[in-house]
XYZ file of C-alpha atoms in Angstrom:
476
model
C 115.132 119.946 69.108
C 117.611 117.902 71.166
C 115.441 114.814 70.753
C 115.588 115.261 66.989
C 119.354 115.602 67.170
C 119.654 112.266 69.025
C 117.360 110.535 66.504
C 119.285 111.925 63.562
C 122.604 110.884 65.028
C 121.496 107.287 65.380
C 119.721 107.127 62.041
C 122.804 108.511 60.332
C 125.008 105.871 61.953
C 125.444 102.547 60.155
C 123.809 100.100 62.578
C 124.144 96.837 60.678
C 127.086 95.670 62.795
C 128.979 96.502 66.001
C 131.071 99.185 64.321
C 127.871 101.049 63.540
C 126.692 100.783 67.146
C 130.062 101.990 68.403
C 129.916 104.959 66.057
C 126.405 105.799 67.213
C 127.474 105.671 70.863
C 130.383 108.021 70.178
C 128.092 110.485 68.458
C 125.575 110.328 71.285
C 128.309 110.846 73.847
C 129.340 114.053 72.037
C 125.793 115.399 71.754
C 124.565 118.483 73.683
C 123.499 117.599 77.207
C 125.673 114.465 77.259
C 129.108 115.684 76.212
C 129.992 117.008 79.676
C 128.253 114.219 81.573
C 129.622 110.921 82.890
C 128.179 107.995 80.952
C 128.721 104.325 81.685
C 127.309 101.793 79.222
C 127.584 98.007 79.178
C 125.809 95.721 76.695
C 126.564 91.980 76.589
C 125.000 88.832 75.259
C 124.070 86.014 77.624
C 127.436 84.310 77.072
C 129.216 87.405 78.370
C 130.517 88.700 75.038
C 130.599 92.490 74.911
C 128.293 93.920 72.271
C 128.778 97.603 73.084
C 130.276 99.621 75.892
C 131.446 103.011 77.020
C 133.197 103.428 80.370
C 131.556 100.221 81.663
C 133.656 100.267 84.854
C 133.269 103.969 85.669
C 132.050 104.553 89.232
C 128.639 106.234 89.065
C 125.522 106.998 91.109
C 122.930 104.467 89.892
C 119.626 105.819 91.308
C 116.717 103.354 91.410
C 118.174 100.601 89.237
C 119.950 99.682 92.480
C 116.719 97.911 93.419
C 117.519 95.013 91.058
C 120.485 94.123 93.294
C 118.208 93.752 96.309
C 115.196 92.145 94.613
C 117.380 89.576 92.844
C 119.254 88.810 96.067
C 115.975 88.356 97.947
C 114.553 86.021 95.291
C 117.808 84.068 95.282
C 117.916 83.660 99.059
C 114.253 83.175 99.922
C 112.560 82.029 96.702
C 109.541 83.665 95.035
C 106.940 82.056 97.330
C 108.494 83.154 100.629
C 106.055 84.787 103.048
C 106.462 86.852 106.212
C 104.273 86.819 109.313
C 102.865 89.402 111.690
C 101.917 88.013 115.089
C 99.341 89.177 117.627
C 100.189 88.014 121.159
C 99.291 88.649 124.754
C 101.207 88.190 127.954
C 99.745 87.787 131.438
C 96.519 85.934 132.150
C 92.916 86.161 131.033
C 90.598 86.070 134.061
C 86.829 86.306 133.555
C 87.331 87.998 130.174
C 89.906 90.518 131.428
C 93.489 90.373 130.191
C 95.905 91.242 132.965
C 98.696 92.203 130.634
C 99.388 93.650 127.190
C 98.553 92.796 123.618
C 101.646 92.873 121.380
C 101.673 93.363 117.617
C 104.976 91.819 116.572
C 106.081 92.962 113.136
C 107.813 90.532 110.817
C 108.677 92.931 108.013
C 105.617 92.173 105.883
C 105.490 94.704 103.013
C 101.935 93.664 102.115
C 100.240 94.343 105.482
C 97.326 96.590 104.545
C 98.990 97.393 101.211
C 97.124 99.218 98.456
C 99.819 98.363 95.903
C 100.256 94.600 96.260
C 97.612 92.596 94.447
C 95.247 90.621 96.696
C 96.712 92.084 99.895
C 94.087 92.406 102.615
C 92.997 95.984 103.374
C 94.114 97.181 106.787
C 90.528 97.393 108.082
C 90.026 93.724 107.213
C 93.242 92.728 108.984
C 92.190 94.640 112.097
C 88.689 93.146 111.987
C 90.168 89.654 111.924
C 92.427 90.528 114.848
C 89.522 91.962 116.860
C 87.533 88.776 116.266
C 90.509 86.671 117.410
C 90.938 88.761 120.577
C 87.250 88.358 121.394
C 86.422 84.863 120.235
C 89.711 82.922 120.313
C 91.357 84.553 123.327
C 88.139 85.402 125.172
C 89.340 88.921 125.986
C 86.664 91.558 126.631
C 88.799 94.108 128.471
C 92.496 94.812 128.829
C 94.250 95.809 132.026
C 97.226 96.944 130.004
C 98.030 98.375 126.575
C 98.321 97.608 122.894
C 102.065 97.519 122.195
C 103.791 97.776 118.818
C 106.902 95.613 118.593
C 109.112 96.569 115.628
C 112.266 95.126 117.171
C 112.840 92.634 114.343
C 114.400 95.417 112.218
C 116.673 98.381 112.656
C 114.205 100.795 111.167
C 115.769 104.239 110.734
C 116.200 105.886 107.342
C 119.708 106.166 105.863
C 121.442 109.330 107.023
C 122.400 110.336 103.487
C 118.796 110.781 102.346
C 118.012 114.403 101.504
C 116.019 116.649 103.824
C 113.779 117.392 100.830
C 112.835 113.696 100.707
C 112.352 112.886 104.384
C 108.666 113.212 105.239
C 107.448 112.205 101.773
C 106.064 108.742 101.030
C 109.032 107.681 98.885
C 111.346 108.100 101.878
C 109.155 106.238 104.365
C 110.670 104.641 107.437
C 111.336 100.897 106.890
C 109.770 99.508 110.056
C 109.340 95.806 110.764
C 105.739 96.777 111.497
C 104.903 98.569 108.270
C 101.254 99.059 107.321
C 99.444 100.921 104.551
C 102.676 101.056 102.514
C 104.114 103.416 105.130
C 102.115 106.361 103.807
C 99.145 108.641 104.285
C 97.415 110.923 101.792
C 97.065 114.619 102.546
C 94.195 116.287 100.705
C 94.409 120.002 99.939
C 92.121 122.465 98.182
C 93.910 124.555 95.547
C 93.136 128.259 95.263
C 91.219 129.698 92.328
C 94.216 131.817 91.314
C 97.769 130.695 90.551
C 99.977 131.601 93.485
C 97.159 131.451 95.998
C 97.413 129.368 99.175
C 96.364 125.716 99.142
C 94.217 124.789 102.134
C 94.710 121.499 103.952
C 91.525 119.442 104.247
C 92.212 116.023 105.804
C 94.480 113.002 105.858
C 93.560 109.459 104.912
C 93.985 107.522 107.073
C 93.715 109.836 110.066
C 97.125 110.260 111.735
C 96.671 111.288 115.342
C 98.267 114.598 116.446
C 99.689 115.325 112.977
C 99.997 119.110 112.474
C 101.062 121.108 109.422
C 102.760 124.464 109.024
C 101.337 125.218 105.601
C 103.152 127.211 102.913
C 101.717 125.213 100.000
C 100.690 127.313 96.990
C 98.640 126.736 93.852
C 100.399 126.119 90.541
C 99.036 126.297 86.980
C 96.494 123.753 85.799
C 98.262 120.575 84.699
C 101.491 121.403 86.568
C 101.229 118.231 88.648
C 102.366 117.369 92.151
C 105.210 119.657 93.164
C 104.374 119.596 96.849
C 106.769 118.466 99.572
C 106.271 117.482 103.192
C 109.204 118.290 105.446
C 109.178 116.286 108.665
C 111.597 114.452 110.925
C 110.886 110.748 111.480
C 108.820 110.179 114.602
C 107.620 113.775 114.831
C 104.035 114.870 114.271
C 104.737 118.424 113.112
C 105.440 118.902 109.408
C 106.014 121.807 107.016
C 104.304 121.959 103.628
C 106.013 123.696 100.708
C 105.756 123.691 96.918
C 102.685 123.712 94.688
C 99.675 121.643 93.713
C 97.830 122.245 90.442
C 94.788 124.405 89.830
C 91.555 122.988 88.531
C 90.167 120.399 90.942
C 88.180 120.674 94.203
C 90.910 118.781 96.048
C 94.332 117.300 95.351
C 96.211 114.630 97.313
C 99.914 114.358 98.020
C 101.471 111.449 99.877
C 103.445 111.667 103.101
C 105.408 109.139 105.145
C 103.786 107.935 108.339
C 105.848 109.592 111.104
C 105.980 106.374 113.145
C 104.402 103.406 111.334
C 104.619 100.992 114.275
C 102.995 103.406 116.724
C 100.368 104.266 114.114
C 99.559 100.541 113.877
C 99.191 100.168 117.637
C 96.964 103.239 117.912
C 94.816 102.212 114.964
C 94.249 98.723 116.364
C 93.526 100.181 119.799
C 90.712 102.257 118.249
C 89.368 99.185 116.450
C 89.237 97.345 119.774
C 87.519 100.331 121.378
C 84.827 100.352 118.676
C 84.232 96.677 119.497
C 83.913 97.693 123.184
C 87.111 95.920 124.127
C 88.700 98.621 126.258
C 92.329 98.967 127.349
C 93.114 101.123 130.373
C 96.539 102.228 129.111
C 97.521 104.149 125.992
C 99.205 102.354 123.082
C 102.985 102.536 122.866
C 106.025 100.951 121.229
C 108.033 98.363 123.092
C 108.929 94.724 123.581
C 107.791 92.105 126.086
C 109.706 91.914 129.342
C 112.513 89.327 129.421
C 111.087 85.918 130.243
C 107.501 86.966 129.590
C 105.258 84.124 128.444
C 103.511 85.087 125.197
C 100.329 83.491 123.918
C 99.574 83.680 120.204
C 96.183 85.214 119.441
C 96.393 85.498 115.644
C 98.909 85.446 112.846
C 98.686 87.214 109.493
C 100.730 85.888 106.600
C 102.027 88.132 103.841
C 101.547 87.814 100.127
C 104.411 85.904 98.440
C 107.755 87.670 98.054
C 107.350 87.734 94.251
C 104.399 90.130 94.681
C 106.511 92.585 96.686
C 109.342 92.268 94.152
C 106.911 93.075 91.354
C 105.792 96.307 93.035
C 109.350 97.199 94.041
C 110.609 97.070 90.464
C 107.553 98.167 88.492
C 106.626 101.096 90.751
C 110.205 101.673 91.899
C 108.873 101.612 95.456
C 111.682 102.523 97.824
C 110.145 101.254 101.047
C 109.841 97.656 99.889
C 113.455 97.580 98.766
C 114.562 98.816 102.185
C 112.448 96.156 103.899
C 113.920 93.414 101.707
C 117.442 94.584 102.509
C 116.698 94.150 106.206
C 115.314 90.676 105.599
C 118.568 89.817 103.834
C 120.533 91.052 106.833
C 118.500 89.485 109.630
C 116.988 92.877 110.414
C 120.178 94.920 110.092
C 120.727 97.114 107.008
C 124.528 96.885 107.155
C 124.351 93.105 107.248
C 121.858 93.262 104.380
C 124.261 95.344 102.305
C 127.000 92.778 102.930
C 124.618 89.989 101.891
C 123.905 91.828 98.634
C 127.628 92.285 97.957
C 128.281 88.604 98.612
C 125.455 87.655 96.268
C 126.816 89.912 93.521
C 130.311 88.507 93.941
C 128.982 84.953 93.715
C 127.208 85.992 90.519
C 130.543 87.015 89.019
C 129.949 90.771 89.240
C 132.657 93.242 90.237
C 132.054 94.575 93.765
C 135.578 95.858 94.400
C 134.495 99.513 94.673
C 130.772 99.053 95.245
C 129.208 101.343 97.862
C 125.683 100.718 99.101
C 124.374 103.609 101.187
C 120.801 102.314 100.932
C 118.755 99.633 99.186
C 116.622 101.743 96.875
C 118.966 104.214 95.146
C 117.664 107.378 96.803
C 121.096 108.204 98.248
C 123.736 110.014 96.214
C 126.396 108.074 98.127
C 125.648 104.846 96.275
C 128.422 104.021 93.826
C 128.629 101.238 91.276
C 129.588 100.372 87.713
C 127.304 99.764 84.735
C 129.003 96.433 84.079
C 128.152 95.191 87.572
C 124.451 95.392 86.736
C 124.919 93.743 83.352
C 126.860 90.829 84.825
C 124.261 90.349 87.564
C 121.380 90.264 85.097
C 123.237 87.721 82.953
C 123.534 85.516 86.041
C 119.890 85.959 87.018
C 118.787 84.881 83.534
C 119.846 81.327 84.345
C 118.251 81.058 87.798
C 114.996 79.288 88.690
C 113.376 82.540 89.817
C 114.131 84.326 86.537
C 110.481 84.274 85.318
C 109.336 86.153 88.443
C 112.234 88.586 88.206
C 111.649 89.187 84.491
C 107.944 89.822 85.044
C 108.780 92.463 87.664
C 110.538 94.599 85.058
C 108.753 97.293 83.062
C 107.846 96.943 79.389
C 106.756 99.739 77.016
C 103.164 100.734 77.759
C 103.144 98.747 81.019
C 99.928 99.678 82.912
C 101.479 98.683 86.243
C 104.480 100.998 85.859
C 104.709 104.580 87.059
C 106.656 107.583 85.842
C 108.503 108.362 82.658
C 109.717 104.888 81.750
C 106.355 103.290 80.985
C 106.166 105.085 77.637
C 109.748 104.410 76.552
C 109.559 102.389 73.324
C 105.767 102.405 73.163
C 104.528 101.905 69.625
C 107.836 100.418 68.447
C 109.207 96.843 68.159
C 110.517 97.337 71.705
C 106.989 96.781 73.054
C 107.325 92.999 72.812
C 111.063 92.769 73.329
C 112.229 95.130 76.080
C 112.153 94.662 79.846
C 113.934 97.134 82.081
C 114.276 98.901 85.410
C 114.923 102.620 85.274
C 116.235 105.128 87.766
C 116.254 108.880 88.086
C 117.552 111.515 90.431
C 118.296 115.139 89.663
C 120.965 114.782 86.939
C 120.890 110.967 86.972
C 119.206 108.686 84.421
C 119.785 104.941 84.456
C 118.418 101.841 82.716
C 119.161 98.142 83.066
C 117.408 95.104 81.645
C 116.968 92.670 78.764
C 116.443 93.216 75.039
C 115.355 90.500 72.618
C 116.693 91.444 69.191
C 115.226 91.119 65.718
C 117.402 88.061 65.125
C 116.200 86.350 68.307
C 119.204 87.031 70.541
C 118.932 88.263 74.120
C 121.107 91.203 75.123
C 121.658 92.444 78.645
C 122.259 96.172 79.027
C 122.977 98.869 81.569
C 123.290 102.598 80.968
C 123.992 105.142 83.717
C 124.365 108.866 83.033
C 125.384 111.290 85.769
C 125.285 115.087 85.580
C 123.562 115.398 82.216
C 121.937 118.707 81.253
C 119.313 117.665 78.683
C 115.622 117.251 79.569
C 114.773 113.887 81.082
C 112.444 113.120 78.176
C 115.370 113.589 75.795
C 117.404 111.079 77.808
C 114.577 108.572 77.444
C 114.355 109.226 73.716
C 118.100 108.845 73.344
C 117.933 105.414 74.939
C 114.870 104.386 72.982
C 116.789 105.042 69.785
C 119.833 103.204 71.115
C 117.741 100.159 72.046
C 116.122 100.194 68.608
C 119.543 100.300 66.978
C 120.630 97.297 69.071
C 117.387 95.504 68.282
C 117.806 95.926 64.528
C 121.540 95.131 64.476
C 121.671 91.894 66.449
């Protein structure tokens, strides 16, 4: 019913000129579910002329559209073809096939290392196989009087302190380590009960995460109810609590968790690959750095996919981990320095950063604070940059098969299909959208809409914006 109300409001408004758009916005702002919310809206043409607005400089929580700040800054600083490297080294000496020292896996913040999301990224097993071959054939090492050591020192890798306890432990709040593999996640498979409300039984994890234990309170929800399961776990710990529900109706159902310690997981996994190849180490894997003054010999180096591929996944899938990794690249490994780099980039782009607060890089924190107009002004600037084609292609369009979540169907089956590109964001009570709209008359508009503390269903918020974008499309 609310969706019909929004449609009727816009259809009743005269949308042939800006006065009609303004009237439609006022009516929408007074509609049930929006009237008591905070709504910031900024729509401009590429020259910077305001087409429509409502509280464009109101400070709001942006959710995941924050990622466009970081992805644009990374493309601007590094260029779309930038790659990152992971190095495999040893110290000590190799005598008669025995390494008297350690093997170090030095992370370089590669988002694509063993990624299942980035196109053409090598699977982790293939990466490890290449490393094993290099240890054996290039370095001539058949045994190790030492350990496999994970070096993640290139980044400060903890999660932001303002992330919710409900999120920590789940894949979308994964730890941003300089030695990230497998997208920082594992899949936990559970068997739902036959009856709604019955216990869900844990089956296995893929990949296997050593010593991981679950205190299981997961229940079975109705068929078609989707993934409502949560993994509660502190970073670095191997004990986790399972709560929530998974749906009835299938022999098994997978939810995704964050690897407790991605760097240590990498070292252990490679250690087991070496063991299978009968290259044995006499010490257990651990995290650390070479001793000061140690002479390191390069065994192998793995290069990432180009930055543009990580940007594409970051924006299309709204993948938090990649955005956090890119922030650290912008700051030389330090998230605070990365946040300052983003602010400086926005200021150089002509956007207002006077009250901007960046608590993270991905929008998961409620402490982020920005204005709708800041996004609009940034996207106007990006439109004229050399990397704009790669940035534009990373945004979602209606019916986009590479997108996830609610936004991929926004505008599907309408003229927006060929003319809308956007990034969306959502938290509990937050819906946000920013992007580009090509109008019926061939103009390009840049828009940002952020609503905080709304009470309508999320689908109604999407429908409201679909109708607004259609009104803009037909009017300009």
